[in-house]
Coordinates of C-alpha atoms in Angstrom, one line a residue:
M1 CA 89.2 125.2 82.2
I2 CA 91.4 124.0 85.0
R3 CA 90.3 120.4 84.4
A4 CA 91.1 120.7 80.7
M5 CA 94.5 122.1 81.5
G6 CA 95.2 119.2 83.8
H7 CA 94.0 116.7 81.2
N8 CA 96.3 118.3 78.5
R9 CA 99.2 118.2 80.9
L10 CA 98.7 114.5 81.6
R11 CA 98.4 113.8 77.9
S12 CA 101.7 115.6 77.3
K13 CA 103.5 113.6 80.0
A14 CA 102.1 110.3 78.5
A15 CA 103.1 111.4 74.9
V16 CA 105.3 108.3 74.7
L17 CA 102.1 106.4 73.9
A18 CA 102.0 108.3 70.6
E19 CA 104.9 106.0 69.4
R20 CA 103.3 103.1 67.6
N21 CA 105.7 100.4 68.7
F22 CA 105.6 101.5 72.3
R23 CA 101.8 101.7 72.3
T24 CA 101.4 98.3 70.7
F25 CA 103.8 96.6 73.2
Y26 CA 102.3 98.5 76.1
T27 CA 98.8 97.1 75.3
G28 CA 100.1 93.6 75.6
Y29 CA 102.2 94.4 78.6
V30 CA 99.2 95.9 80.5
T31 CA 97.1 92.9 79.7
S32 CA 99.6 90.3 80.8
Q33 CA 100.3 92.3 84.0
L34 CA 96.6 92.1 84.9
G35 CA 96.6 88.4 84.6
T36 CA 99.8 88.1 86.6
W37 CA 98.6 90.0 89.6
M38 CA 95.2 88.3 89.5
S39 CA 96.9 84.8 89.5
T40 CA 99.4 85.8 92.2
V41 CA 96.7 85.9 94.9
A42 CA 94.9 82.9 93.4
I43 CA 98.0 80.7 93.4
A44 CA 98.9 81.7 97.0
F45 CA 95.6 80.7 98.4
A46 CA 95.3 77.7 96.1
V47 CA 98.5 76.3 97.6
L48 CA 97.4 77.1 101.1
G49 CA 94.0 75.5 100.3
T50 CA 95.7 72.2 99.7
G51 CA 96.8 72.2 103.3
A52 CA 100.3 73.3 102.6
S53 CA 102.0 75.4 105.3
A54 CA 103.9 78.7 104.9
T55 CA 107.0 76.5 104.2
G56 CA 105.2 74.8 101.3
L57 CA 104.1 78.2 99.9
G58 CA 107.7 79.3 100.2
V59 CA 108.8 76.3 98.1
V60 CA 106.4 77.3 95.4
F61 CA 107.6 80.9 95.4
A62 CA 111.2 79.7 95.4
A63 CA 110.5 77.5 92.4
A64 CA 109.5 80.6 90.4
V65 CA 112.7 82.4 91.5
V66 CA 115.4 79.7 91.3
P67 CA 115.3 79.4 87.5
Q68 CA 115.7 83.2 87.3
V69 CA 118.8 82.9 89.4
L70 CA 120.2 80.1 87.3
L71 CA 119.3 81.6 83.9
M72 CA 119.1 85.3 84.1
A73 CA 122.7 86.2 83.5
F74 CA 122.8 83.9 80.5
A75 CA 119.4 85.2 79.4
G76 CA 120.6 88.8 79.2
A77 CA 123.4 87.7 76.9
V78 CA 120.9 85.7 74.8
A79 CA 118.6 88.7 74.4
D80 CA 121.5 91.1 73.4
R81 CA 122.7 88.5 70.8
F82 CA 119.6 87.2 69.2
G83 CA 117.1 90.0 69.6
R84 CA 115.0 91.2 72.5
R85 CA 111.6 90.7 70.9
R86 CA 112.4 87.1 69.8
V87 CA 113.5 86.2 73.3
M88 CA 110.4 87.8 74.9
L89 CA 108.1 86.0 72.5
G90 CA 109.5 82.6 73.5
A91 CA 109.3 83.6 77.2
D92 CA 105.6 84.5 76.9
V93 CA 104.7 81.3 75.0
L94 CA 106.3 79.3 77.8
R95 CA 104.5 81.2 80.5
C96 CA 101.2 80.9 78.7
G97 CA 101.6 77.1 78.6
A98 CA 102.6 76.8 82.2
Q99 CA 99.6 78.8 83.5
A100 CA 97.2 77.0 81.2
S101 CA 98.4 73.7 82.6
L102 CA 98.0 74.9 86.1
A103 CA 94.4 76.0 85.4
V104 CA 93.6 72.6 84.1
A105 CA 95.1 71.0 87.2
L106 CA 93.2 73.2 89.5
L107 CA 89.9 72.5 87.7
A108 CA 90.6 68.8 88.0
G109 CA 91.0 68.9 91.8
R110 CA 93.6 69.7 94.4
P111 CA 97.0 69.4 92.7
A112 CA 99.9 68.0 94.6
L113 CA 102.5 70.5 95.8
W114 CA 105.0 69.2 93.2
V115 CA 102.6 70.3 90.4
F116 CA 102.7 73.9 91.7
V117 CA 106.4 73.7 92.0
L118 CA 107.0 72.4 88.5
L119 CA 104.8 74.9 86.8
A120 CA 106.1 77.8 88.9
W121 CA 109.6 76.7 87.7
L122 CA 108.5 76.9 84.0
G123 CA 107.0 80.3 84.6
G124 CA 110.2 81.4 86.3
M125 CA 112.2 80.3 83.3
G126 CA 110.0 82.5 81.1
Q127 CA 110.5 85.5 83.4
A128 CA 114.3 84.9 83.5
F129 CA 114.4 85.7 79.7
F130 CA 111.6 88.3 79.6
G131 CA 112.8 90.6 82.3
P132 CA 116.3 91.5 81.1
A133 CA 115.0 91.9 77.5
L134 CA 112.3 94.4 78.6
S135 CA 114.7 97.2 79.7
A136 CA 116.7 96.7 76.5
L137 CA 113.7 96.6 74.2
T138 CA 112.5 99.9 75.7
V139 CA 115.3 101.9 74.1
E140 CA 114.2 100.4 70.7
I141 CA 110.6 101.4 71.0
A142 CA 110.6 104.7 72.9
P143 CA 112.5 107.9 72.1
H144 CA 115.5 108.6 74.3
D145 CA 114.1 111.8 75.8
K146 CA 111.0 109.8 76.9
L147 CA 112.6 106.8 78.5
S148 CA 111.7 107.9 82.0
D149 CA 108.1 108.3 80.9
A150 CA 108.2 104.9 79.3
N151 CA 109.5 103.4 82.6
A152 CA 106.9 105.3 84.6
M153 CA 104.2 103.9 82.3
Y154 CA 105.4 100.4 83.0
G155 CA 105.1 101.2 86.6
L156 CA 101.6 102.6 86.2
A157 CA 100.6 99.4 84.3
S158 CA 101.9 97.2 87.1
S159 CA 100.2 99.5 89.7
V160 CA 96.8 99.7 88.0
T161 CA 96.7 95.9 87.5
R162 CA 98.0 95.4 91.0
I163 CA 94.8 97.0 92.1
A164 CA 92.4 95.3 89.7
G165 CA 94.2 91.9 89.7
P166 CA 94.4 91.0 93.4
A167 CA 91.0 92.5 94.1
L168 CA 89.5 90.4 91.3
G169 CA 91.4 87.4 92.3
G170 CA 90.4 87.8 96.0
V171 CA 86.7 88.2 95.0
L172 CA 86.9 85.1 92.8
I173 CA 88.4 83.0 95.5
A174 CA 85.8 84.2 98.1
A175 CA 82.8 83.9 95.7
A176 CA 83.7 80.8 93.7
G177 CA 85.6 78.7 96.2
S178 CA 87.9 76.2 94.6
A179 CA 86.9 77.3 91.1
G180 CA 88.1 80.8 91.7
P181 CA 91.9 80.1 91.5
A182 CA 91.4 78.0 88.3
V183 CA 89.5 80.8 86.6
A184 CA 92.1 83.4 87.6
V185 CA 95.0 81.3 86.4
A186 CA 93.3 80.5 83.1
A187 CA 92.7 84.2 82.5
D188 CA 96.4 84.8 83.2
A189 CA 97.3 82.2 80.5
A190 CA 95.1 84.1 78.0
T191 CA 96.8 87.4 78.8
Y192 CA 100.2 86.0 77.9
A193 CA 98.7 85.1 74.5
V194 CA 97.7 88.7 74.1
S195 CA 101.2 89.8 74.9
V196 CA 102.5 87.4 72.2
L197 CA 100.3 89.0 69.6
A198 CA 101.4 92.5 70.6
L199 CA 105.1 91.6 70.5
S200 CA 104.6 90.0 67.0
A201 CA 103.1 93.3 65.8
L202 CA 106.1 95.4 66.5
R203 CA 107.9 97.0 63.6
L204 CA 111.6 96.8 64.3
P205 CA 114.5 97.3 62.0
A206 CA 116.6 94.2 61.1
R207 CA 119.5 95.5 63.3
S208 CA 117.3 95.3 66.3
E209 CA 116.7 91.6 65.7
Q210 CA 120.3 90.5 65.1
A211 CA 123.7 91.0 66.6
T212 CA 127.0 89.3 65.8
R213 CA 129.5 88.7 68.6
E214 CA 132.5 86.4 69.3
S215 CA 131.2 84.2 72.0
M216 CA 128.4 84.0 74.6
L217 CA 130.9 83.9 77.5
R218 CA 132.7 87.0 76.2
D219 CA 129.3 88.7 76.0
M220 CA 128.6 87.9 79.6
A221 CA 132.1 89.0 80.7
S222 CA 131.6 92.3 78.9
G223 CA 128.3 92.8 80.7
W224 CA 129.9 92.1 84.0
A225 CA 132.7 94.7 83.3
E226 CA 129.9 97.3 82.7
V227 CA 128.5 96.5 86.2
R228 CA 131.8 96.6 88.0
S229 CA 132.9 99.9 86.4
R230 CA 129.9 101.7 88.0
T231 CA 130.1 101.9 91.8
W232 CA 126.5 103.2 92.1
L233 CA 125.2 100.2 90.2
W234 CA 126.9 97.4 92.1
V235 CA 126.1 99.1 95.5
I236 CA 122.4 99.2 94.6
T237 CA 122.7 95.6 93.4
V238 CA 124.1 94.5 96.7
Q239 CA 121.5 96.4 98.7
F240 CA 118.6 94.8 96.9
A241 CA 120.2 91.3 97.0
F242 CA 119.8 91.3 100.8
F243 CA 116.7 93.5 100.7
N244 CA 114.8 90.7 98.9
L245 CA 116.1 88.2 101.5
I246 CA 115.5 90.2 104.7
T247 CA 112.7 92.7 103.9
W248 CA 110.7 91.7 100.9
A249 CA 110.5 87.9 101.2
P250 CA 108.6 88.1 104.6
W251 CA 106.0 90.5 103.0
M252 CA 105.5 88.2 100.0
L253 CA 105.5 84.9 101.9
L254 CA 104.3 85.6 105.4
G255 CA 102.0 88.4 104.4
P256 CA 99.3 86.0 102.9
V257 CA 99.8 83.7 105.9
E258 CA 99.2 86.5 108.4
G259 CA 96.4 87.8 106.1
R260 CA 94.6 84.5 106.4
A261 CA 95.4 84.1 110.1
Y262 CA 94.2 87.5 111.5
L263 CA 93.7 90.2 108.8
G264 CA 90.5 88.9 107.3
G265 CA 91.5 86.3 104.6
A266 CA 91.9 86.5 100.9
R267 CA 89.6 89.4 100.3
V268 CA 91.3 91.7 102.8
W269 CA 94.8 90.7 101.7
G270 CA 93.8 91.3 98.1
L271 CA 92.5 94.8 99.0
I272 CA 95.8 95.5 100.9
L273 CA 97.8 94.7 97.8
A274 CA 95.3 96.8 95.8
V275 CA 96.0 99.8 98.1
Q276 CA 99.8 99.2 97.6
G277 CA 99.1 99.4 93.9
A278 CA 97.2 102.6 94.4
G279 CA 100.2 104.1 96.0
A280 CA 102.3 103.0 93.1
I281 CA 99.9 104.8 90.7
V282 CA 100.4 108.0 92.6
G283 CA 104.2 107.5 92.5
G284 CA 104.1 106.7 88.8
T285 CA 101.9 109.7 88.0
L286 CA 104.2 112.0 90.0
S287 CA 107.2 110.5 88.0
L288 CA 105.8 111.2 84.6
G289 CA 107.5 114.2 83.0
R290 CA 110.0 114.6 85.8
R291 CA 113.7 115.0 85.0
P292 CA 115.6 115.2 88.4
S293 CA 119.1 116.5 88.0
R294 CA 120.4 113.8 90.4
P295 CA 118.0 110.9 89.8
L296 CA 119.6 108.3 92.0
I297 CA 119.2 110.6 95.1
V298 CA 115.5 110.7 94.4
A299 CA 115.4 107.0 93.7
T300 CA 117.3 106.1 96.9
I301 CA 115.2 108.3 99.1
A302 CA 112.2 106.5 97.7
T303 CA 113.6 103.1 98.8
F304 CA 113.0 104.0 102.4
C305 CA 109.3 103.4 101.7
Y306 CA 109.9 99.8 100.8
A307 CA 110.4 98.8 104.5
L308 CA 107.3 100.5 105.9
P309 CA 104.8 97.6 105.5
D310 CA 107.0 95.4 107.6
I311 CA 106.6 97.7 110.6
P312 CA 102.8 97.2 111.3
M313 CA 103.2 93.5 110.5
S314 CA 105.9 93.3 113.1
L315 CA 103.6 94.9 115.6
H316 CA 100.6 92.7 114.7
G317 CA 98.9 95.9 113.4
A318 CA 95.4 96.0 112.2
A319 CA 94.5 95.9 108.5
P320 CA 94.1 99.7 108.1
W321 CA 97.7 100.3 109.4
V322 CA 99.1 97.6 107.1
A323 CA 97.2 99.1 104.2
A324 CA 98.5 102.6 104.9
A325 CA 102.1 101.4 105.1
A326 CA 101.6 99.5 101.9
F327 CA 100.3 102.6 100.1
V328 CA 103.4 104.6 101.0
S329 CA 105.5 101.6 100.0
G330 CA 103.8 101.6 96.6
V331 CA 104.6 105.3 96.0
G332 CA 108.3 104.8 96.8
S333 CA 108.6 101.6 94.7
S334 CA 107.2 103.3 91.6
V335 CA 109.5 106.3 92.0
F336 CA 112.6 104.2 92.6
L337 CA 112.0 101.8 89.7
T338 CA 111.2 104.6 87.2
F339 CA 114.4 106.6 87.8
E340 CA 116.8 103.7 88.6
S341 CA 115.8 102.0 85.3
T342 CA 116.1 105.2 83.4
V343 CA 119.6 105.8 84.8
I344 CA 120.8 102.4 83.6
Q345 CA 119.3 103.0 80.2
Q346 CA 121.0 106.4 80.0
Q347 CA 124.4 105.2 81.3
V348 CA 124.9 101.8 79.7
P349 CA 125.6 101.2 75.9
P350 CA 122.3 100.0 74.3
D351 CA 123.9 96.8 72.9
K352 CA 124.7 95.7 76.4
L353 CA 121.6 96.7 78.2
A354 CA 120.0 93.3 78.5
R355 CA 123.2 91.8 80.0
V356 CA 123.7 94.6 82.5
S357 CA 120.0 94.5 83.5
A358 CA 120.3 90.8 84.0
L359 CA 123.6 90.9 85.9
S360 CA 122.4 93.7 88.2
T361 CA 119.1 91.9 88.9
F362 CA 120.0 88.3 89.4
P363 CA 121.8 88.7 92.8
A364 CA 118.5 90.0 94.2
Y365 CA 116.9 86.7 93.1
G366 CA 119.9 84.5 94.0
I367 CA 120.1 85.7 97.6
G368 CA 116.5 86.7 97.9
V369 CA 115.2 83.2 97.1
I370 CA 116.7 82.0 100.3
G371 CA 114.1 84.0 102.2
Y372 CA 111.3 81.9 100.7
G373 CA 113.0 78.8 102.0
I374 CA 113.8 80.0 105.5
D375 CA 111.1 82.6 106.5
G376 CA 108.5 79.9 107.1
P377 CA 110.8 78.0 109.6
L378 CA 112.0 81.3 111.1
A379 CA 108.4 82.4 111.7
A380 CA 107.6 79.0 113.3
A381 CA 110.6 79.3 115.6
F382 CA 110.7 83.0 116.5
G383 CA 107.3 84.3 115.3
A384 CA 106.3 86.2 112.2
Q385 CA 106.5 89.5 114.1
A386 CA 110.2 89.1 114.7
V387 CA 110.9 88.2 111.1
F388 CA 109.0 91.3 109.9
G389 CA 110.9 93.5 112.5
V390 CA 114.3 92.5 111.2
G391 CA 113.1 93.2 107.7
A392 CA 112.0 96.7 108.6
I393 CA 115.3 97.5 110.3
Y394 CA 117.4 96.3 107.4
G395 CA 115.3 98.1 104.8
L396 CA 115.7 101.5 106.5
L397 CA 119.4 101.1 107.4
S398 CA 120.4 99.9 103.9
S399 CA 118.8 102.8 102.2
A400 CA 120.6 105.2 104.5
V401 CA 123.9 103.5 103.7
V402 CA 123.3 103.7 99.9
L403 CA 122.3 107.4 100.2
A404 CA 125.7 108.1 101.8
V405 CA 127.7 106.6 98.9
P406 CA 129.3 109.5 96.9
S407 CA 128.9 107.9 93.5
V408 CA 125.1 107.5 94.0
R409 CA 124.8 111.2 94.8
A410 CA 127.0 112.1 91.8
V411 CA 125.0 110.5 89.0
R412 CA 123.3 113.2 86.9
W413 CA 120.5 113.1 84.4
R414 CA 121.6 112.6 80.8
S415 CA 119.6 114.4 78.1
T416 CA 121.5 112.9 75.2
D417 CA 121.5 109.3 73.8
T418 CA 125.2 108.8 74.4
A419 CA 125.8 106.2 77.1
D420 CA 128.7 106.7 79.5
P421 CA 131.2 104.0 78.8
A422 CA 133.2 104.5 82.0
G423 CA 130.4 105.1 84.5

């Protein structure tokens, strides 16, 4: 009886899946996320397997991020003007081609570093257009009163696949040697094809596919005005711009290096990322059905968790401690992303969502990408532990500062579909 009640409660919270368009898109999204997380581990160890250093791996990571920096602001305006689905279809086709090419190169031997860089660049171009359009497409395929549940479901998709993907990728690398990365990347290419099919099957009204505006530059300026008019939005934007540089880049770049050096290699590092995904599942599940009256307070408190994995890494902690911190980080990241994304969707006019999403996100890439270029040399000069230590300190202090901002604490949950034009 209790089990049945719990099952019914969960079904009620996930009722957004009853919407055909959301369910169809979500199927493709989950599939592509599985491939992405599987290939993330595979590519990292494939690059290191060629003899490249942490600096070389950082260059590959940066190559995926730089096009997002250069194109994201423009991509948001393109998505608002020409249709979110159309833009996302083109992005997935490009990413499918890039990953298929990399799989062929890996099967043929050990690709030169420039091959990884070129194909990471193409994949980054696809992500630059897909990311801003996703938030805006959500308001077209999910009811307004279920937007937070839709965002939580995205987080759960990423979290579940973050467990299955890296674990499978790590096992493939350990079991199949050099063939493992190629198989994982080829599977990623196939999952993008599935996403293309799902996007093609959406039933959207003509107005969702077209928009008429005066000029692209004016579209971008209008989006920037929306960001500037909301203090809470640009404060969080600044926080995460430097957060990606100081706190997250070491985890992404130096984490695999330290994992290979002393934590136990690809299998152990894949399991640590899987544990982080398990934490995010918990956070996403807890977020389903929640309607906090002051959502940004909840979201900002959750950001304290982001810095926790850097603490055991700075102390050269054993794998269980790193995994425990990663778990809590996963919980916090899921809660933050669910409610921060929902607040933006509630507060910003729907026809400007892709632009605002892009403009509030690209500084995190623009400044954060520097970390991929400098963390390797910094670790060589001062030690990886020092780099992780600075990251932990910034992550905790920045969250405290944001929580003290009055406009962050003042934002309230909106139960109607009328966006706040003035912030």
